[in-house]
Amino acid sequence: MTVSEQLRQRTAVDILLIEDNPGDIRLTQEAFDESPIANTLHVVNDGVDALAFLNKRGDYEDVPRPDLILLDLNLPRKNGDEFLEELHETAPRLARIPVIVLTSSQAEEDIVTSYELQANAYLTEPVDPSEFIATIQSFEEFWIEVARLPSPRDTHD
């Protein structure tokens, strides 16, 4: 059985959205709500809370390990680049979770930096809400249906 089949058989795919814009959070939730794939979207607003979530610290002691991470770059307290750097330096057991940058930035420097910091993909958020939802659904179809993800037991949590 492939990992994608295993994920579909679970109650829900856990996705961590690291985003501070309420409008983008709402659109992302709408896109995942319309998905045929059962999912649970967990939302934190910055890189500090994201690292606490992933390391199950503080208010996040009982959260599940996410299967995927959606990351905005422009965040308060700890931005997306800082989050990626710290994730890979201090939490290698969590670095196997695919991180997909989803941001409004089209700057070549941001794209290069994200990949240098080991992001798995870089998506630019469309301005149009219907295009944004379509982008999220395409992301979900690829990362859940097509891509092979590491099994949670292979991440040494």
Coordinates of N, CA and C in Angstrom, one line a residue:
M1 N 0.8 -1.2 0.0 CA 0.0 0.0 0.0 C 0.9 1.2 0.0
T2 N 0.6 2.2 -0.9 CA 1.4 3.4 -0.9 C 1.1 4.3 0.2
V3 N 2.0 5.3 0.5 CA 1.7 6.2 1.6 C 0.5 7.0 1.3
S4 N 0.2 7.4 0.0 CA -1.0 8.1 -0.3 C -2.2 7.3 0.0
E5 N -2.2 6.0 -0.3 CA -3.3 5.2 0.1 C -3.5 5.1 1.6
Q6 N -2.4 5.0 2.3 CA -2.4 5.0 3.8 C -3.0 6.3 4.3
L7 N -2.6 7.4 3.7 CA -3.1 8.7 4.2 C -4.6 8.8 3.9
R8 N -5.1 8.4 2.8 CA -6.5 8.4 2.5 C -7.3 7.5 3.4
Q9 N -6.7 6.5 3.9 CA -7.5 5.6 4.8 C -7.5 6.1 6.2
R10 N -6.6 7.0 6.6 CA -6.7 7.6 7.9 C -7.9 8.5 8.0
T11 N -8.2 8.9 9.2 CA -9.4 9.8 9.5 C -9.2 11.0 8.7
A12 N -8.0 11.6 8.7 CA -7.8 12.9 8.0 C -6.3 13.1 7.8
V13 N -6.0 13.8 6.7 CA -4.6 14.2 6.5 C -4.4 15.5 7.3
D14 N -3.4 15.6 8.1 CA -3.1 16.8 8.9 C -2.2 17.7 8.2
I15 N -2.7 18.9 8.1 CA -1.9 20.0 7.3 C -1.7 21.1 8.3
L16 N -0.5 21.6 8.4 CA -0.2 22.8 9.2 C -0.1 24.0 8.3
L17 N -0.9 25.0 8.5 CA -0.9 26.2 7.7 C -0.2 27.2 8.6
I18 N 0.9 27.8 8.1 CA 1.6 28.9 8.9 C 1.3 30.2 8.1
E19 N 0.3 30.9 8.6 CA -0.2 32.1 7.8 C -0.8 33.1 8.8
D20 N -0.5 34.4 8.6 CA -1.0 35.4 9.5 C -2.1 36.3 8.8
N21 N -2.4 36.1 7.6 CA -3.4 36.9 6.9 C -4.8 36.2 7.0
P22 N -5.8 36.8 7.7 CA -7.1 36.1 7.9 C -7.8 35.8 6.6
G23 N -7.6 36.6 5.6 CA -8.3 36.3 4.3 C -7.7 35.1 3.6
D24 N -6.4 35.0 3.7 CA -5.7 33.8 3.1 C -6.0 32.5 3.9
I25 N -6.2 32.7 5.2 CA -6.5 31.5 6.0 C -7.9 31.1 5.7
R26 N -8.9 32.0 5.5 CA -10.3 31.7 5.2 C -10.3 31.0 3.8
L27 N -9.6 31.5 2.8 CA -9.6 30.9 1.5 C -9.0 29.5 1.5
T28 N -8.0 29.4 2.2 CA -7.3 28.0 2.3 C -8.3 27.1 3.0
Q29 N -8.9 27.5 4.1 CA -9.9 26.6 4.7 C -11.0 26.2 3.8
E30 N -11.5 27.2 3.0 CA -12.6 26.9 2.0 C -12.1 25.9 1.0
A31 N -10.9 26.0 0.5 CA -10.4 25.1 -0.5 C -10.3 23.7 0.1
F32 N -9.8 23.6 1.3 CA -9.7 22.2 1.9 C -11.0 21.7 2.3
D33 N -12.0 22.5 2.7 CA -13.3 22.1 3.0 C -14.0 21.4 1.8
E34 N -13.7 21.9 0.6 CA -14.3 21.4 -0.6 C -13.6 20.2 -1.1
S35 N -12.5 19.8 -0.5 CA -11.7 18.6 -0.9 C -12.4 17.3 -0.7
P36 N -12.2 16.4 -1.7 CA -12.8 15.0 -1.4 C -11.9 14.2 -0.5
I37 N -10.7 14.7 -0.2 CA -9.8 14.1 0.7 C -10.0 14.6 2.1
A38 N -10.3 13.7 3.1 CA -10.5 14.1 4.5 C -9.2 14.8 5.0
N39 N -9.4 15.9 5.6 CA -8.2 16.6 6.1 C -8.5 17.4 7.3
T40 N -7.5 17.7 8.1 CA -7.7 18.6 9.2 C -6.6 19.7 9.0
L41 N -7.1 20.9 9.0 CA -6.2 22.1 8.8 C -5.9 22.7 10.1
H42 N -4.7 22.7 10.5 CA -4.3 23.4 11.8 C -3.6 24.7 11.4
V43 N -3.9 25.8 12.1 CA -3.4 27.1 11.7 C -2.6 27.7 12.8
V44 N -1.4 28.2 12.5 CA -0.7 29.0 13.4 C -0.3 30.3 12.6
N45 N 0.0 31.4 13.4 CA 0.2 32.7 12.7 C 1.6 33.1 12.5
D46 N 2.6 32.4 13.0 CA 4.0 32.8 12.8 C 4.9 31.6 13.0
G47 N 6.2 31.8 12.7 CA 7.2 30.7 12.8 C 7.4 30.3 14.2
V48 N 7.3 31.2 15.2 CA 7.5 30.8 16.6 C 6.4 29.7 17.0
D49 N 5.2 30.0 16.7 CA 4.1 29.1 17.1 C 4.2 27.8 16.2
A50 N 4.7 27.9 15.0 CA 4.8 26.8 14.2 C 5.8 25.8 14.8
L51 N 7.0 26.3 15.2 CA 8.0 25.4 15.9 C 7.5 24.9 17.2
A52 N 6.7 25.6 17.9 CA 6.1 25.1 19.1 C 5.1 24.0 18.8
F53 N 4.3 24.2 17.7 CA 3.4 23.2 17.3 C 4.1 21.9 16.9
L54 N 5.1 22.0 16.1 CA 5.9 20.8 15.6 C 6.6 20.1 16.7
N55 N 7.1 20.9 17.7 CA 7.8 20.3 18.8 C 6.9 19.9 20.0
K56 N 5.6 20.2 19.8 CA 4.6 19.8 20.9 C 4.9 20.5 22.2
R57 N 5.1 21.8 22.1 CA 5.4 22.6 23.3 C 4.3 23.5 23.7
G58 N 4.1 23.8 25.0 CA 3.1 24.7 25.4 C 1.7 24.3 25.1
D59 N 0.9 25.1 24.5 CA -0.5 24.8 24.1 C -0.6 23.7 23.1
Y60 N 0.5 23.3 22.5 CA 0.5 22.3 21.4 C 0.9 20.9 21.8
E61 N 0.9 20.6 23.1 CA 1.3 19.3 23.6 C 0.6 18.1 22.9
D62 N -0.7 18.3 22.6 CA -1.5 17.1 22.1 C -1.8 17.2 20.7
V63 N -1.1 18.0 19.9 CA -1.4 18.1 18.5 C -0.8 17.0 17.7
P64 N -1.4 16.6 16.6 CA -0.8 15.5 15.8 C 0.4 16.1 15.0
R65 N 1.3 15.2 14.5 CA 2.4 15.5 13.6 C 1.7 15.8 12.3
P66 N 2.0 16.9 11.7 CA 1.3 17.2 10.3 C 2.0 16.3 9.2
D67 N 1.2 16.0 8.2 CA 1.7 15.3 7.1 C 2.3 16.3 6.1
L68 N 1.9 17.5 6.1 CA 2.4 18.6 5.2 C 2.3 19.9 5.9
I69 N 3.2 20.8 5.5 CA 3.2 22.2 6.0 C 3.1 23.1 4.8
L70 N 2.2 24.1 5.0 CA 2.0 25.2 4.0 C 2.5 26.4 4.7
L71 N 3.5 27.1 4.2 CA 4.2 28.2 4.8 C 4.2 29.5 4.0
D72 N 3.7 30.5 4.7 CA 3.8 31.9 4.1 C 5.2 32.4 4.5
L73 N 5.8 33.3 3.7 CA 7.1 33.8 4.1 C 7.1 35.0 4.9
N74 N 6.1 35.9 4.7 CA 6.0 37.1 5.4 C 5.2 37.0 6.7
L75 N 5.9 36.7 7.8 CA 5.2 36.4 9.0 C 5.8 37.3 10.1
P76 N 5.0 37.6 11.2 CA 5.6 38.3 12.3 C 6.4 37.4 13.2
R77 N 7.2 37.9 14.1 CA 8.0 37.2 15.1 C 9.1 36.4 14.4
K78 N 8.8 35.4 13.7 CA 9.8 34.5 13.0 C 9.3 34.3 11.6
N79 N 9.9 34.9 10.6 CA 9.4 34.8 9.2 C 9.6 33.4 8.6
G80 N 9.2 33.2 7.4 CA 9.3 31.8 6.8 C 10.7 31.3 6.6
D81 N 11.6 32.2 6.2 CA 13.0 31.8 6.0 C 13.6 31.4 7.4
E82 N 13.3 32.2 8.4 CA 13.9 31.9 9.7 C 13.3 30.5 10.2
F83 N 12.0 30.3 10.0 CA 11.3 29.1 10.3 C 12.0 27.9 9.7
L84 N 12.2 28.0 8.3 CA 12.9 26.9 7.6 C 14.3 26.6 8.1
E85 N 15.0 27.7 8.4 CA 16.4 27.5 8.8 C 16.4 26.8 10.2
E86 N 15.6 27.2 11.1 CA 15.5 26.6 12.4 C 15.0 25.2 12.4
L87 N 14.0 25.0 11.5 CA 13.4 23.6 11.4 C 14.5 22.6 11.0
H88 N 15.3 23.0 10.0 CA 16.3 22.0 9.6 C 17.6 22.0 10.5
E89 N 17.8 23.0 11.2 CA 19.0 23.0 12.1 C 18.7 22.3 13.4
T90 N 17.5 22.6 14.0 CA 17.3 22.1 15.3 C 16.3 20.9 15.4
A91 N 15.6 20.6 14.4 CA 14.6 19.6 14.4 C 14.7 18.7 13.2
P92 N 15.8 18.0 13.0 CA 16.0 17.2 11.8 C 14.9 16.1 11.7
R93 N 14.4 15.6 12.8 CA 13.4 14.6 12.8 C 12.1 15.1 12.1
L94 N 11.9 16.4 12.1 CA 10.7 17.0 11.5 C 11.0 17.5 10.1
A95 N 12.2 17.6 9.7 CA 12.6 18.2 8.4 C 12.1 17.3 7.3
R96 N 11.7 16.1 7.5 CA 11.2 15.3 6.4 C 9.7 15.6 6.0
I97 N 9.0 16.4 6.9 CA 7.7 16.8 6.5 C 7.8 17.8 5.4
P98 N 7.1 17.5 4.3 CA 7.2 18.4 3.2 C 6.7 19.8 3.5
V99 N 7.5 20.8 3.2 CA 7.1 22.2 3.4 C 6.9 22.9 2.0
I100 N 5.7 23.4 1.8 CA 5.4 24.1 0.6 C 5.2 25.5 0.9
V101 N 6.1 26.4 0.3 CA 5.9 27.8 0.5 C 4.8 28.3 -0.3
L102 N 3.8 29.0 0.3 CA 2.7 29.6 -0.4 C 2.6 31.0 0.0
T103 N 3.1 31.9 -0.9 CA 3.3 33.3 -0.6 C 2.9 34.2 -1.8
S104 N 2.7 35.5 -1.5 CA 2.5 36.4 -2.5 C 3.7 36.9 -3.3
S105 N 4.9 36.6 -2.7 CA 6.1 37.1 -3.3 C 6.5 36.3 -4.5
Q106 N 6.8 37.1 -5.6 CA 7.3 36.5 -6.8 C 8.8 36.8 -7.0
A107 N 9.4 37.3 -6.0 CA 10.8 37.7 -6.1 C 11.7 36.5 -6.2
E108 N 12.6 36.6 -7.2 CA 13.5 35.5 -7.5 C 14.4 35.2 -6.3
E109 N 14.8 36.2 -5.5 CA 15.6 36.0 -4.3 C 14.8 35.1 -3.3
D110 N 13.5 35.4 -3.1 CA 12.7 34.6 -2.2 C 12.6 33.1 -2.6
I111 N 12.4 32.9 -3.9 CA 12.3 31.6 -4.5 C 13.6 30.8 -4.2
V112 N 14.7 31.4 -4.6 CA 16.1 30.8 -4.4 C 16.3 30.5 -3.0
T113 N 16.1 31.5 -2.1 CA 16.3 31.3 -0.7 C 15.5 30.2 -0.1
S114 N 14.2 30.1 -0.5 CA 13.3 29.0 0.0 C 13.8 27.7 -0.4
Y115 N 14.3 27.5 -1.6 CA 14.8 26.2 -2.0 C 16.2 25.9 -1.3
E116 N 17.0 27.0 -1.1 CA 18.3 26.8 -0.4 C 18.0 26.3 1.0
L117 N 16.9 26.8 1.6 CA 16.5 26.4 2.9 C 15.7 25.1 3.0
Q118 N 15.7 24.4 1.9 CA 15.1 23.1 1.7 C 13.6 23.0 1.7
A119 N 12.9 24.1 1.2 CA 11.5 24.0 1.0 C 11.3 23.0 -0.2
N120 N 10.2 22.3 -0.1 CA 9.9 21.3 -1.2 C 9.3 21.8 -2.4
A121 N 8.6 23.0 -2.3 CA 8.0 23.6 -3.4 C 7.7 25.0 -3.1
Y122 N 7.5 25.8 -4.1 CA 7.3 27.3 -3.9 C 6.1 27.6 -4.8
L123 N 5.0 28.1 -4.2 CA 3.8 28.4 -5.0 C 3.5 29.9 -4.7
T124 N 3.2 30.6 -5.8 CA 2.8 32.0 -5.6 C 1.3 32.1 -5.5
E125 N 0.8 32.8 -4.5 CA -0.7 32.9 -4.3 C -1.3 33.8 -5.3
P126 N -2.3 33.3 -6.1 CA -3.0 34.2 -7.0 C -3.8 35.2 -6.2
V127 N -4.0 36.3 -6.8 CA -4.8 37.4 -6.2 C -6.3 37.0 -6.2
D128 N -6.8 36.5 -7.4 CA -8.2 36.1 -7.5 C -8.6 35.0 -6.6
P129 N -9.6 35.1 -5.8 CA -10.0 34.1 -4.8 C -10.3 32.7 -5.5
S130 N -10.9 32.7 -6.6 CA -11.2 31.4 -7.2 C -9.9 30.7 -7.7
E131 N -9.0 31.5 -8.2 CA -7.7 31.0 -8.6 C -6.9 30.5 -7.4
F132 N -7.0 31.2 -6.3 CA -6.3 30.8 -5.1 C -6.9 29.5 -4.6
I133 N -8.2 29.3 -4.6 CA -8.8 28.0 -4.2 C -8.3 26.9 -5.2
A134 N -8.3 27.2 -6.5 CA -7.8 26.2 -7.5 C -6.4 25.8 -7.2
T135 N -5.5 26.8 -6.8 CA -4.1 26.5 -6.5 C -4.0 25.6 -5.3
I136 N -4.8 25.8 -4.3 CA -4.8 25.0 -3.1 C -5.2 23.6 -3.4
Q137 N -6.3 23.5 -4.2 CA -6.8 22.1 -4.6 C -5.8 21.4 -5.5
S138 N -5.1 22.1 -6.4 CA -4.0 21.4 -7.2 C -2.9 21.0 -6.3
F139 N -2.5 21.8 -5.3 CA -1.5 21.5 -4.4 C -1.9 20.2 -3.6
E140 N -3.1 20.2 -3.1 CA -3.5 19.0 -2.4 C -3.6 17.8 -3.2
E141 N -4.1 17.9 -4.4 CA -4.1 16.7 -5.3 C -2.7 16.2 -5.5
F142 N -1.8 17.0 -5.8 CA -0.4 16.5 -6.1 C 0.2 15.9 -4.8
W143 N 0.2 16.7 -3.7 CA 0.9 16.2 -2.5 C 0.3 15.1 -1.8
I144 N -1.1 14.9 -2.0 CA -1.7 13.8 -1.3 C -2.0 12.6 -2.2
E145 N -2.4 12.9 -3.4 CA -2.7 11.8 -4.4 C -1.5 11.3 -5.2
V146 N -0.6 12.2 -5.6 CA 0.5 11.8 -6.5 C 1.8 11.6 -5.8
A147 N 2.2 12.5 -5.0 CA 3.6 12.4 -4.4 C 3.6 11.3 -3.4
R148 N 4.8 10.7 -3.2 CA 5.0 9.7 -2.2 C 5.6 10.4 -1.0
L149 N 5.0 10.4 0.1 CA 5.5 11.0 1.3 C 6.1 10.0 2.3
P150 N 7.0 10.4 3.1 CA 7.6 9.5 4.1 C 6.5 9.1 5.1
S151 N 6.5 7.9 5.5 CA 5.6 7.4 6.5 C 5.9 8.0 7.8
P152 N 4.9 8.4 8.6 CA 5.2 9.0 9.9 C 6.2 8.1 10.7
R153 N 6.1 6.8 10.6 CA 7.0 6.0 11.4 C 8.5 6.1 10.9
D154 N 8.7 6.6 9.7 CA 10.1 6.8 9.2 C 10.7 8.2 9.6
T155 N 9.9 8.9 10.4 CA 10.4 10.3 10.8 C 11.1 10.3 12.1
H156 N 11.1 9.2 12.8 CA 11.8 9.1 14.1 C 11.3 10.1 15.1
D157 N 10.0 10.3 15.2 CA 9.4 11.2 16.2 C 9.4 10.6 17.5

